[in-house]
Short mmCIF file of C-alpha atoms in Angstrom, two decimals:
data_model
loop_
_atom_site.label_atom_id
_atom_site.label_comp_id
_atom_site.label_asym_id
_atom_site.label_seq_id
_atom_site.Cartn_x
_atom_site.Cartn_y
_atom_site.Cartn_z
CA UNK A 85 -0.08 0.15 -0.16
CA UNK A 86 3.11 2.36 0.40
CA UNK A 87 3.23 2.83 -3.36
CA UNK A 88 -0.10 4.50 -3.18
CA UNK A 89 0.50 7.40 -0.96
CA UNK A 90 1.61 9.70 -3.40
CA UNK A 91 -1.86 8.78 -5.31
CA UNK A 92 -3.72 9.71 -2.05
CA UNK A 93 -2.07 13.09 -1.71
CA UNK A 94 -2.28 13.93 -5.78
CA UNK A 95 -5.85 13.00 -5.67
CA UNK A 96 -6.68 14.74 -2.80
CA UNK A 97 -5.17 17.81 -4.59
CA UNK A 98 -7.11 17.31 -8.05
CA UNK A 99 -10.27 16.93 -5.69
CA UNK A 100 -9.50 20.16 -4.54
CA UNK A 101 -9.04 22.02 -7.53
CA UNK A 102 -12.58 21.27 -9.04
CA UNK A 103 -14.61 21.34 -5.67
CA UNK A 104 -15.22 25.16 -5.69
CA UNK A 105 -16.15 26.00 -8.96
CA UNK A 106 -18.94 23.46 -8.58
CA UNK A 107 -19.83 24.90 -5.36
CA UNK A 108 -19.97 28.30 -6.56
CA UNK A 109 -22.72 27.52 -9.42
CA UNK A 110 -25.02 26.40 -6.81
CA UNK A 111 -24.18 29.39 -4.21
CA UNK A 112 -25.24 32.09 -7.04
CA UNK A 113 -27.95 33.35 -5.25
CA UNK A 114 -26.74 33.58 -1.94
CA UNK A 115 -23.77 35.29 -2.96
CA UNK A 116 -25.74 38.22 -5.03
CA UNK A 117 -27.60 38.67 -1.43
CA UNK A 118 -24.71 38.48 0.62
CA UNK A 119 -22.62 41.20 -1.76
CA UNK A 120 -25.80 43.29 -2.70
CA UNK A 121 -24.83 42.77 -6.03
CA UNK A 122 -26.28 41.45 -9.39
CA UNK A 123 -26.31 38.07 -10.89
CA UNK A 124 -24.25 39.39 -13.97
CA UNK A 125 -21.23 40.66 -11.28
CA UNK A 126 -21.11 37.04 -9.88
CA UNK A 127 -20.91 35.39 -13.05
CA UNK A 128 -18.22 37.84 -14.08
CA UNK A 129 -16.19 36.49 -11.08
CA UNK A 130 -16.73 32.78 -12.17
CA UNK A 131 -15.94 33.66 -15.82
CA UNK A 132 -12.90 35.53 -14.73
CA UNK A 133 -11.59 32.20 -13.16
CA UNK A 134 -11.75 30.28 -15.84
CA UNK A 135 -9.88 32.63 -17.81
CA UNK A 136 -6.96 32.73 -15.45
CA UNK A 137 -6.61 28.90 -15.36
CA UNK A 138 -7.03 28.65 -19.25
CA UNK A 139 -4.84 31.62 -19.96
CA UNK A 140 -1.97 30.48 -17.32
CA UNK A 141 -1.80 26.61 -17.49
CA UNK A 142 0.91 26.48 -20.18
CA UNK A 143 3.01 28.96 -17.94
CA UNK A 144 2.29 26.68 -14.74
CA UNK A 145 3.71 23.44 -16.68
CA UNK A 146 6.63 25.63 -18.03
CA UNK A 147 7.58 27.01 -14.40
CA UNK A 148 7.09 23.21 -13.38
CA UNK A 149 9.90 21.87 -15.63
CA UNK A 150 12.39 25.26 -14.40
CA UNK A 151 12.04 25.22 -10.60
CA UNK A 152 10.63 21.50 -10.15
CA UNK A 153 7.37 19.73 -10.12
CA UNK A 154 7.20 18.88 -6.74
CA UNK A 155 8.62 22.53 -5.51
CA UNK A 156 6.18 23.87 -7.93
CA UNK A 157 2.89 21.79 -6.73
CA UNK A 158 3.82 22.60 -3.12
CA UNK A 159 3.98 26.89 -4.13
CA UNK A 160 1.10 26.58 -6.07
CA UNK A 161 -0.97 24.87 -3.03
CA UNK A 162 0.04 27.44 -0.94
CA UNK A 163 -0.93 30.03 -3.09
CA UNK A 164 -4.37 28.36 -3.58
CA UNK A 165 -4.74 28.46 0.23
CA UNK A 166 -4.50 32.34 0.08
CA UNK A 167 -6.86 32.61 -2.35
CA UNK A 168 -9.23 30.43 -0.39
CA UNK A 169 -8.59 32.22 2.93
CA UNK A 170 -9.39 35.69 1.43
CA UNK A 171 -12.43 34.23 -0.32
CA UNK A 172 -13.80 33.40 2.67
CA UNK A 173 -13.72 36.39 4.56
CA UNK A 174 -14.48 38.39 1.20
CA UNK A 175 -15.97 41.64 2.29
CA UNK A 176 -16.94 42.80 -1.45
CA UNK A 177 -17.53 41.11 -4.73
CA UNK A 178 -14.14 42.91 -5.88
CA UNK A 179 -12.44 40.82 -2.85
CA UNK A 180 -14.06 37.92 -3.97
CA UNK A 181 -12.84 37.95 -7.40
CA UNK A 182 -9.19 38.39 -6.19
CA UNK A 183 -9.32 35.77 -3.78
CA UNK A 184 -10.94 33.42 -5.75
CA UNK A 185 -10.82 34.11 -9.46
CA UNK A 186 -7.11 35.79 -9.78
CA UNK A 187 -5.18 34.18 -6.67
CA UNK A 188 -6.89 30.62 -6.79
CA UNK A 189 -6.84 30.88 -10.69
CA UNK A 190 -3.17 31.15 -10.40
CA UNK A 191 -2.53 28.71 -7.95
CA UNK A 192 -4.30 26.35 -9.84
CA UNK A 193 -2.48 26.90 -12.78
CA UNK A 194 0.59 25.65 -10.94
CA UNK A 195 -0.72 22.81 -9.22
CA UNK A 196 -2.46 21.13 -12.14
CA UNK A 197 0.28 20.55 -14.40
CA UNK A 198 2.65 19.81 -12.01
CA UNK A 199 0.20 17.33 -10.60
CA UNK A 200 -0.41 15.53 -14.10
CA UNK A 201 3.52 15.23 -14.29
CA UNK A 202 4.16 14.09 -10.69
CA UNK A 203 1.34 11.33 -11.25
CA UNK A 204 3.44 9.91 -14.51
CA UNK A 205 6.43 10.07 -12.65
CA UNK A 206 5.56 8.31 -9.54
CA UNK A 207 3.95 5.45 -11.43
CA UNK A 208 4.52 3.46 -14.78
CA UNK A 209 2.71 0.55 -16.65
CA UNK A 210 -0.71 -0.13 -15.24
CA UNK A 211 -0.15 1.06 -12.08
CA UNK A 212 0.01 4.66 -13.89
CA UNK A 213 -3.42 3.74 -15.37
CA UNK A 214 -4.75 2.96 -12.42
CA UNK A 215 -3.59 6.09 -10.82
CA UNK A 216 -4.79 8.42 -13.41
CA UNK A 217 -8.19 6.63 -13.46
CA UNK A 218 -8.52 7.41 -9.54
CA UNK A 219 -7.58 11.09 -10.21
CA UNK A 220 -10.10 11.15 -12.76
CA UNK A 221 -12.82 9.77 -10.93
CA UNK A 222 -11.83 12.23 -8.28
CA UNK A 223 -12.14 15.19 -10.44
CA UNK A 224 -15.54 14.00 -11.53
CA UNK A 225 -16.62 13.25 -8.16
CA UNK A 226 -15.21 16.92 -7.24
CA UNK A 227 -17.59 18.39 -9.85
CA UNK A 228 -20.52 16.18 -8.91
CA UNK A 229 -20.33 16.17 -4.95
CA UNK A 230 -19.53 20.10 -5.14
CA UNK A 231 -23.58 20.87 -5.90
CA UNK A 232 -24.61 18.43 -2.98
CA UNK A 233 -21.92 19.90 -0.62
CA UNK A 234 -22.15 23.71 -1.54
CA UNK A 235 -25.84 23.52 -1.74
CA UNK A 236 -26.25 22.03 1.79
CA UNK A 237 -23.76 24.45 3.68
CA UNK A 238 -24.98 27.28 1.70
CA UNK A 239 -28.47 26.21 2.77
CA UNK A 240 -27.87 25.45 6.25
CA UNK A 241 -24.69 27.16 7.31
CA UNK A 242 -22.74 29.62 4.84
CA UNK A 243 -20.70 29.29 1.34
CA UNK A 244 -17.54 30.67 3.53
CA UNK A 245 -17.31 27.80 5.49
CA UNK A 246 -16.20 25.77 2.07
CA UNK A 247 -13.11 28.05 1.47
CA UNK A 248 -12.13 27.71 5.24
CA UNK A 249 -12.51 23.94 4.94
CA UNK A 250 -10.05 24.37 1.56
CA UNK A 251 -7.58 25.82 3.62
CA UNK A 252 -7.44 23.26 6.33
CA UNK A 253 -7.33 20.58 3.10
CA UNK A 254 -4.04 22.45 1.69
CA UNK A 255 -2.42 21.97 4.91
CA UNK A 256 -3.36 18.63 5.24
CA UNK A 257 -2.04 17.85 1.68
CA UNK A 258 1.16 19.48 2.89
CA UNK A 259 1.64 17.80 6.02
CA UNK A 260 1.67 14.57 4.08
CA UNK A 261 3.70 16.17 1.03
CA UNK A 262 6.69 13.79 1.79
CA UNK A 263 4.83 11.00 0.08
CA UNK A 264 5.26 12.46 -3.26
CA UNK A 265 9.09 10.98 -4.51
CA UNK A 266 10.87 13.91 -5.20
CA UNK A 267 11.54 14.15 -9.10
CA UNK A 268 14.89 14.66 -10.67
CA UNK A 269 16.21 17.98 -11.43
CA UNK A 270 16.08 19.53 -14.74
CA UNK A 271 19.10 18.19 -16.77
CA UNK A 272 19.74 21.78 -18.47
CA UNK A 273 18.80 25.21 -17.82
CA UNK A 274 15.15 26.37 -18.78
CA UNK A 275 14.16 29.72 -19.33
CA UNK A 276 10.89 31.25 -19.32
CA UNK A 277 9.66 32.61 -22.66
CA UNK A 278 8.09 35.94 -21.73
CA UNK A 279 6.54 36.82 -25.25
CA UNK A 280 5.11 33.21 -25.48
CA UNK A 281 3.42 33.81 -22.12
CA UNK A 282 1.78 37.03 -23.08
CA UNK A 283 0.46 35.95 -26.75
CA UNK A 284 -0.53 32.75 -25.43
CA UNK A 285 -2.55 34.29 -22.32
CA UNK A 286 -3.98 37.02 -24.24
CA UNK A 287 -4.86 34.77 -27.24
CA UNK A 288 -6.86 32.28 -24.85
CA UNK A 289 -8.29 34.62 -22.37
CA UNK A 290 -9.96 36.63 -25.69
CA UNK A 291 -11.49 33.36 -27.10
CA UNK A 292 -12.55 32.21 -23.97
CA UNK A 293 -14.21 35.62 -22.91
CA UNK A 294 -15.75 35.98 -26.35
CA UNK A 295 -17.67 32.72 -26.26
CA UNK A 296 -18.38 33.15 -22.73
CA UNK A 297 -20.17 36.36 -23.54
CA UNK A 298 -21.85 35.14 -26.38
CA UNK A 299 -25.02 34.72 -24.34
CA UNK A 300 -24.95 38.36 -23.61
CA UNK A 301 -23.56 40.22 -26.47
CA UNK A 302 -25.01 38.01 -29.33
CA UNK A 303 -23.15 36.12 -32.36
CA UNK A 304 -23.99 38.48 -34.92
CA UNK A 305 -26.78 40.62 -34.49
CA UNK A 306 -26.16 42.71 -30.98
CA UNK A 307 -28.04 41.57 -27.87
CA UNK A 308 -26.28 43.62 -25.20
CA UNK A 309 -22.76 44.25 -25.86
CA UNK A 310 -20.86 46.74 -24.27
CA UNK A 311 -19.96 47.96 -27.92
CA UNK A 312 -20.35 47.17 -31.42
CA UNK A 313 -18.23 46.58 -34.70
CA UNK A 314 -19.84 48.01 -37.90
CA UNK A 315 -23.07 47.41 -36.37
CA UNK A 316 -22.41 43.75 -35.58
CA UNK A 317 -22.08 41.97 -31.95
CA UNK A 318 -18.23 42.11 -31.01
CA UNK A 319 -18.14 38.44 -30.21
CA UNK A 320 -16.82 36.98 -33.70
CA UNK A 321 -14.40 39.90 -34.07
CA UNK A 322 -12.73 39.09 -30.13
CA UNK A 323 -12.77 35.47 -31.26
CA UNK A 324 -10.76 36.58 -34.42
CA UNK A 325 -8.48 38.59 -32.48
CA UNK A 326 -7.77 36.16 -30.09
CA UNK A 327 -7.14 33.55 -33.06
CA UNK A 328 -4.89 36.02 -34.52
CA UNK A 329 -3.04 36.32 -31.11
CA UNK A 330 -2.57 32.19 -31.07
CA UNK A 331 -1.18 32.30 -34.53
CA UNK A 332 1.21 34.38 -33.86
CA UNK A 333 2.23 32.67 -30.69
CA UNK A 334 2.81 29.69 -32.96
CA UNK A 335 5.01 31.94 -35.38
CA UNK A 336 6.74 32.99 -32.08
CA UNK A 337 7.43 29.49 -30.48
CA UNK A 338 8.78 27.96 -34.43
CA UNK A 339 11.15 31.18 -34.57
CA UNK A 340 12.13 30.39 -30.58
CA UNK A 341 12.84 26.93 -31.12
CA UNK A 342 14.58 27.46 -34.30
CA UNK A 343 17.04 29.84 -32.59
CA UNK A 344 17.78 27.01 -30.12
CA UNK A 345 15.94 28.65 -27.49
CA UNK A 346 13.68 27.21 -24.83
CA UNK A 347 9.69 27.68 -26.47
CA UNK A 348 7.02 28.11 -24.11
CA UNK A 349 5.57 24.86 -25.51
CA UNK A 350 7.09 22.58 -28.21
CA UNK A 351 4.47 22.69 -31.21
CA UNK A 352 6.41 19.32 -32.35
CA UNK A 353 4.13 17.79 -29.51
CA UNK A 354 0.99 18.40 -31.77
CA UNK A 355 2.89 15.89 -34.54
CA UNK A 356 2.36 13.11 -31.99
CA UNK A 357 -0.86 11.44 -32.80
CA UNK A 358 -1.62 9.80 -29.56
CA UNK A 359 -1.32 13.12 -27.61
CA UNK A 360 -3.51 14.95 -30.16
CA UNK A 361 -6.05 12.42 -29.74
CA UNK A 362 -5.97 12.35 -26.10
CA UNK A 363 -5.98 16.30 -25.83
CA UNK A 364 -9.16 16.40 -28.30
CA UNK A 365 -11.16 13.91 -26.72
CA UNK A 366 -10.24 15.93 -22.98
CA UNK A 367 -11.79 18.89 -24.82
CA UNK A 368 -14.50 16.93 -25.64
CA UNK A 369 -15.60 15.14 -22.65
CA UNK A 370 -15.41 18.42 -20.65
CA UNK A 371 -17.31 20.63 -23.36
CA UNK A 372 -19.93 18.11 -22.69
CA UNK A 373 -19.61 17.26 -18.99
CA UNK A 374 -19.58 21.09 -18.03
CA UNK A 375 -22.52 22.03 -20.61
CA UNK A 376 -24.38 19.39 -18.99
CA UNK A 377 -23.77 20.48 -15.42
CA UNK A 378 -25.04 24.00 -16.72
CA UNK A 379 -28.36 22.82 -18.19
CA UNK A 380 -29.35 20.11 -15.40
CA UNK A 381 -29.25 22.24 -12.60
CA UNK A 382 -31.39 24.83 -14.44
CA UNK A 383 -33.82 21.76 -14.99
CA UNK A 384 -33.80 20.92 -11.30
CA UNK A 385 -33.72 24.27 -9.67
CA UNK A 386 -35.76 26.56 -12.57
CA UNK A 387 -38.21 24.38 -13.89
CA UNK A 388 -38.70 21.84 -11.08
CA UNK A 389 -37.96 24.29 -8.24
CA UNK A 390 -35.64 22.11 -6.26
CA UNK A 391 -33.30 23.90 -3.92
CA UNK A 392 -29.25 23.81 -3.97
CA UNK A 393 -29.35 21.02 -1.55
CA UNK A 394 -31.93 18.76 -3.52
CA UNK A 395 -30.25 19.52 -6.71
CA UNK A 396 -26.84 17.92 -5.55
CA UNK A 397 -28.52 15.00 -4.37
CA UNK A 398 -30.09 14.21 -7.78
CA UNK A 399 -26.56 14.84 -8.86
CA UNK A 400 -24.95 12.35 -6.48
CA UNK A 401 -25.68 8.78 -9.21
CA UNK A 402 -23.01 10.90 -11.97
CA UNK A 403 -20.52 10.87 -8.67
CA UNK A 404 -20.77 7.21 -7.46
CA UNK A 405 -20.69 5.81 -11.14
CA UNK A 406 -18.23 7.66 -12.55
CA UNK A 407 -15.89 7.19 -9.32
CA UNK A 408 -16.44 3.78 -9.61
CA UNK A 409 -15.94 3.34 -13.39
CA UNK A 410 -12.65 5.68 -13.09
CA UNK A 411 -10.77 3.46 -10.57
CA UNK A 412 -11.87 0.25 -12.69
CA UNK A 413 -9.72 1.29 -15.23
CA UNK A 414 -7.17 -1.23 -14.84
CA UNK A 415 -9.48 -3.79 -15.10
CA UNK A 416 -10.95 -3.08 -18.40
CA UNK A 417 -7.47 -2.81 -19.78
CA UNK A 418 -7.23 -6.63 -19.20
CA UNK A 419 -9.99 -7.31 -21.67
CA UNK A 420 -9.75 -3.98 -23.82
CA UNK A 421 -7.50 -1.44 -25.08
CA UNK A 422 -7.42 2.14 -24.16
CA UNK A 423 -9.20 2.89 -27.76
CA UNK A 424 -12.05 0.58 -27.21
CA UNK A 425 -12.52 1.64 -23.62
CA UNK A 426 -12.84 5.47 -24.72
CA UNK A 427 -15.01 4.87 -27.65
CA UNK A 428 -17.44 2.66 -25.40
CA UNK A 429 -17.30 5.47 -23.13
CA UNK A 430 -18.44 7.60 -25.66
CA UNK A 431 -21.21 4.95 -26.53
CA UNK A 432 -22.48 5.29 -23.07
CA UNK A 433 -22.26 8.78 -23.00
CA UNK A 434 -24.32 9.14 -26.08
CA UNK A 435 -26.80 6.76 -24.93
CA UNK A 436 -26.71 8.83 -21.53
CA UNK A 437 -27.58 12.16 -23.31
CA UNK A 438 -30.17 10.63 -25.32
CA UNK A 439 -31.96 8.99 -22.56
CA UNK A 440 -31.68 12.28 -20.54
CA UNK A 441 -33.46 14.11 -23.21
CA UNK A 442 -36.72 11.48 -22.74
CA UNK A 443 -36.43 11.88 -18.79
CA UNK A 444 -36.68 15.95 -19.09
CA UNK A 445 -40.33 16.98 -19.00
CA UNK A 446 -42.71 19.25 -16.99
CA UNK A 447 -42.72 16.66 -14.29
CA UNK A 448 -39.70 15.18 -12.80
CA UNK A 449 -39.79 11.43 -13.04
CA UNK A 450 -36.97 10.27 -10.43
CA UNK A 451 -36.26 6.81 -11.47
CA UNK A 452 -35.73 7.63 -15.34
CA UNK A 453 -33.34 10.58 -14.36
CA UNK A 454 -31.37 8.67 -11.88
CA UNK A 455 -30.64 6.20 -14.35
CA UNK A 456 -29.84 8.63 -16.81
CA UNK A 457 -27.42 10.33 -14.60
CA UNK A 458 -25.74 7.03 -13.49
CA UNK A 459 -25.22 5.92 -17.14
CA UNK A 460 -23.81 9.71 -17.76
CA UNK A 461 -21.13 8.88 -14.79
CA UNK A 462 -20.54 5.42 -16.06
CA UNK A 463 -19.57 6.88 -19.58
CA UNK A 464 -17.75 9.91 -18.08
CA UNK A 465 -15.76 7.62 -15.56
CA UNK A 466 -14.71 5.18 -18.79
CA UNK A 467 -13.16 8.48 -20.02
CA UNK A 468 -11.48 9.58 -17.35
CA UNK A 469 -9.87 6.15 -16.50
CA UNK A 470 -7.92 6.59 -19.68
CA UNK A 471 -7.31 9.73 -21.27
CA UNK A 472 -5.00 11.23 -18.64
CA UNK A 473 -2.97 8.23 -19.17
CA UNK A 474 -2.90 8.56 -22.76
CA UNK A 475 -1.89 12.37 -22.22
CA UNK A 476 1.08 11.41 -20.34
CA UNK A 477 2.14 8.23 -21.73
CA UNK A 478 2.47 9.40 -25.08
CA UNK A 479 5.80 11.91 -24.05
CA UNK A 480 8.71 11.60 -22.74
CA UNK A 481 9.47 12.29 -18.92
CA UNK A 482 11.14 15.78 -19.72
CA UNK A 483 7.87 16.73 -21.64
CA UNK A 484 5.45 15.76 -19.07
CA UNK A 485 4.90 19.35 -17.49
CA UNK A 486 4.46 20.63 -20.88
CA UNK A 487 1.94 17.69 -21.48
CA UNK A 488 0.19 18.40 -18.21
CA UNK A 489 -0.09 22.19 -19.36
CA UNK A 490 -1.74 21.18 -22.58
CA UNK A 491 -3.69 18.66 -20.91
CA UNK A 492 -5.36 21.34 -18.40
CA UNK A 493 -5.58 23.96 -20.90
CA UNK A 494 -7.58 21.61 -22.86
CA UNK A 495 -9.89 20.66 -20.07
CA UNK A 496 -10.24 24.14 -19.13
CA UNK A 497 -11.15 25.51 -22.68
CA UNK A 498 -13.69 22.62 -23.03
CA UNK A 499 -15.06 23.55 -19.73
CA UNK A 500 -15.61 27.22 -20.48
CA UNK A 501 -16.97 26.51 -23.95
CA UNK A 502 -19.14 23.90 -23.01
CA UNK A 503 -20.98 26.20 -20.47
CA UNK A 504 -21.13 28.88 -22.92
CA UNK A 505 -22.01 27.25 -26.35
CA UNK A 506 -24.62 24.75 -24.60
CA UNK A 507 -25.74 27.84 -22.78
CA UNK A 508 -26.20 30.03 -26.11
CA UNK A 509 -27.88 27.22 -27.45
CA UNK A 510 -30.39 26.63 -24.53
CA UNK A 511 -31.39 30.25 -24.80
CA UNK A 512 -31.49 30.43 -28.47
CA UNK A 513 -33.77 27.54 -28.43
CA UNK A 514 -36.05 29.36 -25.59
CA UNK A 515 -36.42 32.27 -27.45
CA UNK A 516 -37.06 30.39 -30.41
CA UNK A 517 -39.54 28.14 -29.27
CA UNK A 518 -41.35 31.00 -27.07
CA UNK A 519 -42.05 33.03 -30.14
CA UNK A 520 -43.29 29.84 -32.21
CA UNK A 521 -45.67 29.38 -29.50
CA UNK A 522 -46.63 32.81 -29.01
CA UNK A 523 -47.52 33.20 -32.75
CA UNK A 524 -49.13 29.71 -33.02
CA UNK A 525 -51.43 30.67 -29.70
CA UNK A 526 -55.09 31.99 -30.88
CA UNK A 527 -55.59 32.93 -26.90
CA UNK A 528 -52.66 35.65 -27.91
CA UNK A 529 -53.65 38.95 -29.61
CA UNK A 530 -51.21 40.12 -32.28
CA UNK A 531 -50.55 43.44 -30.00
CA UNK A 532 -49.28 41.19 -27.25
CA UNK A 533 -47.45 39.03 -29.41
CA UNK A 534 -45.80 42.14 -30.86
CA UNK A 535 -44.91 43.20 -27.21
CA UNK A 536 -43.33 40.05 -26.47
CA UNK A 537 -41.44 39.76 -29.73
CA UNK A 538 -39.76 43.10 -28.90
CA UNK A 539 -38.91 41.67 -25.24
CA UNK A 540 -37.31 38.46 -26.80
CA UNK A 541 -35.14 40.43 -29.35
CA UNK A 542 -33.72 42.26 -26.47
CA UNK A 543 -32.83 39.30 -24.46
CA UNK A 544 -34.39 36.50 -22.87
CA UNK A 545 -33.68 34.75 -19.40
CA UNK A 546 -34.09 31.52 -18.13
CA UNK A 547 -36.00 32.17 -14.83
CA UNK A 548 -38.61 30.14 -13.06
CA UNK A 549 -42.30 30.50 -14.83
CA UNK A 550 -43.67 31.90 -11.60
CA UNK A 551 -41.48 35.05 -12.19
CA UNK A 552 -42.72 35.53 -15.61
CA UNK A 553 -46.36 35.30 -14.06
CA UNK A 554 -45.18 37.96 -11.68
CA UNK A 555 -43.93 40.26 -14.22
CA UNK A 556 -47.14 39.84 -16.53
CA UNK A 557 -49.11 40.74 -13.49
CA UNK A 558 -47.65 44.20 -13.09
CA UNK A 559 -48.73 45.10 -16.73
CA UNK A 560 -52.30 45.86 -16.71
CA UNK A 561 -52.10 46.29 -20.45
CA UNK A 562 -51.86 42.62 -20.92
CA UNK A 563 -55.45 40.70 -20.04
CA UNK A 564 -54.96 38.08 -17.55
CA UNK A 565 -56.20 34.86 -19.79
CA UNK A 566 -53.30 36.36 -22.47
CA UNK A 567 -50.74 36.31 -19.29
CA UNK A 568 -51.48 33.02 -18.27
CA UNK A 569 -51.31 32.13 -21.97
CA UNK A 570 -47.98 33.62 -22.17
CA UNK A 571 -46.75 31.66 -19.10
CA UNK A 572 -47.46 28.36 -20.61
CA UNK A 573 -45.97 29.25 -23.85
CA UNK A 574 -42.69 30.21 -21.54
CA UNK A 575 -43.17 26.63 -19.55
CA UNK A 576 -43.52 24.79 -22.72
CA UNK A 577 -40.44 26.60 -24.42
CA UNK A 578 -38.37 25.76 -21.32
CA UNK A 579 -38.48 22.08 -21.66
CA UNK A 580 -37.94 22.71 -25.66
CA UNK A 581 -34.78 24.76 -24.83
CA UNK A 582 -33.12 22.20 -22.26
CA UNK A 583 -33.75 19.18 -24.84
CA UNK A 584 -31.95 21.33 -27.60
CA UNK A 585 -29.32 21.99 -25.29
CA UNK A 586 -28.92 17.97 -24.58
CA UNK A 587 -29.13 17.18 -27.93
CA UNK A 588 -26.48 19.54 -28.81
CA UNK A 589 -24.27 17.45 -25.68
CA UNK A 590 -25.39 14.37 -27.78
CA UNK A 591 -23.93 15.86 -31.07
CA UNK A 592 -20.64 16.62 -29.70
CA UNK A 593 -20.46 13.39 -28.18
CA UNK A 594 -20.86 11.81 -31.29
CA UNK A 595 -18.61 13.95 -33.42
CA UNK A 596 -15.82 12.90 -30.65
CA UNK A 597 -15.57 9.39 -32.12
CA UNK A 598 -13.48 11.06 -35.13
CA UNK A 599 -10.93 11.96 -32.80
CA UNK A 600 -10.27 8.73 -31.28
CA UNK A 601 -8.02 7.34 -33.84
CA UNK A 602 -4.67 7.86 -32.35
CA UNK A 603 -5.38 6.39 -28.87
CA UNK A 604 -3.74 3.42 -28.43
CA UNK A 605 -4.94 0.22 -29.39
CA UNK A 606 -2.60 -1.90 -27.12
CA UNK A 607 -2.19 -2.74 -23.68
CA UNK A 608 -0.07 0.14 -21.34
CA UNK A 609 2.85 -2.05 -21.74
CA UNK A 610 2.87 -2.21 -25.44
CA UNK A 611 2.29 1.49 -25.93
CA UNK A 612 4.72 3.31 -27.61
CA UNK A 613 6.21 6.63 -26.40
CA UNK A 614 6.58 9.07 -29.35
CA UNK A 615 10.17 10.93 -28.70
CA UNK A 616 10.41 14.23 -30.58
CA UNK A 617 12.23 14.09 -34.05
CA UNK A 618 15.66 13.39 -33.87
CA UNK A 619 15.76 12.25 -30.11
CA UNK A 620 16.57 8.81 -30.95
CA UNK A 621 14.52 5.48 -31.35
CA UNK A 622 10.91 5.49 -29.30
CA UNK A 623 10.85 3.58 -25.71
CA UNK A 624 8.86 0.47 -25.66
#
């Protein structure tokens, strides 16, 4: 059992890194009340956290190479604890943003790439597959348990205790840090590519920011943006600017490496088919997972009226089956290859999303919903049991921090884009369905339908039907019978929007099969590690 001590520490850190994000998602209403602010302000805080992690994950991986992964892991945890402590006592929303979004985000950007490399450096062969399965399962458990824990603490105590508890958990991890074996020092001097840091951080930040704000700004026609470009919404222009900066980053990295200097990330890695497949599948997995974890709480809380704790209970089957499936990764490898397991996981995930579409309705069918959640966790767990090991096993020892940075960059980009894209699809489908139902309902006059169209065009929110009824009750120009018909149309459109959003997740899952061709078709002992060109024959 001694060999698993390091995994206990690293797995706990992984659980910690994903816990508070899911806690924040179910605590938004309480945060709005505590800080006397608006929902948009809290959403901006959550967005900034994702932006900081996505923008600096590659930099965190390179710093781990420069100063040692174990040391950077420790420093990152300390930074994360400072941010958690500041968040726990934050008197204003700006201090909350500083503590959670900025300081914790930077700490996570140091911890996660180092964590991925430390797992790979501490284990090999089937033990490494087990380790990554456990780490992936604990990440999923953190995402799923977060709403349950956060909902209970927020409902009965205070959300601040979660962040105070994180400080205690970091201290415990640091107490047992000696269980993680020391890593060999770098074999050559490594410098930080500052220009690469600026270009990659700015490019990733702009792309993520634009997609996250697309629901507010609009994609082409402006909805409620801070500015317009030639009369159009700024979203695509900001995406294009971010893409241009990322293209300049690639040119800079090629030039830096050609001059014999140390790049932020070697673009030769993307010539590694195994690594490409692993990263693409990770990206798609997190796009679907976080998209669903945006849609499902809306269904449970807004449509069904459950509180934060009850919502967490409904999500518990995901956590249980995902953790079990992740930890059974090595057992599955006895009968199937990583590629087969990943494709099987995608099939299970596709079945789960299709089942969920059928389970979503005006009334909550508990057994059917729980079954779809359990199947969802099973599919996600099968993916998690293989993908981390696939990414790390595809590179050499000295490249594992870079691979870890790429791994968590792909995951965070998938998480950000999943929430934004699925959210935009949800709102777009809601608006389209409401418009269609209002126009087709003979109980609603043309005048009221015209007023509704103007309101929908200005921007529609996913809110409880009771809030819509209350708002219409304050409009004396709308007769009560027409107001009731509008509420019915909105309720029906909510279900349509939710089903369309989940169907989009099904589509992404189906497309993911196209990216699995490079995942190893052999057992871990027979997986070939691909070296950079010119560095000698591959290890077997």
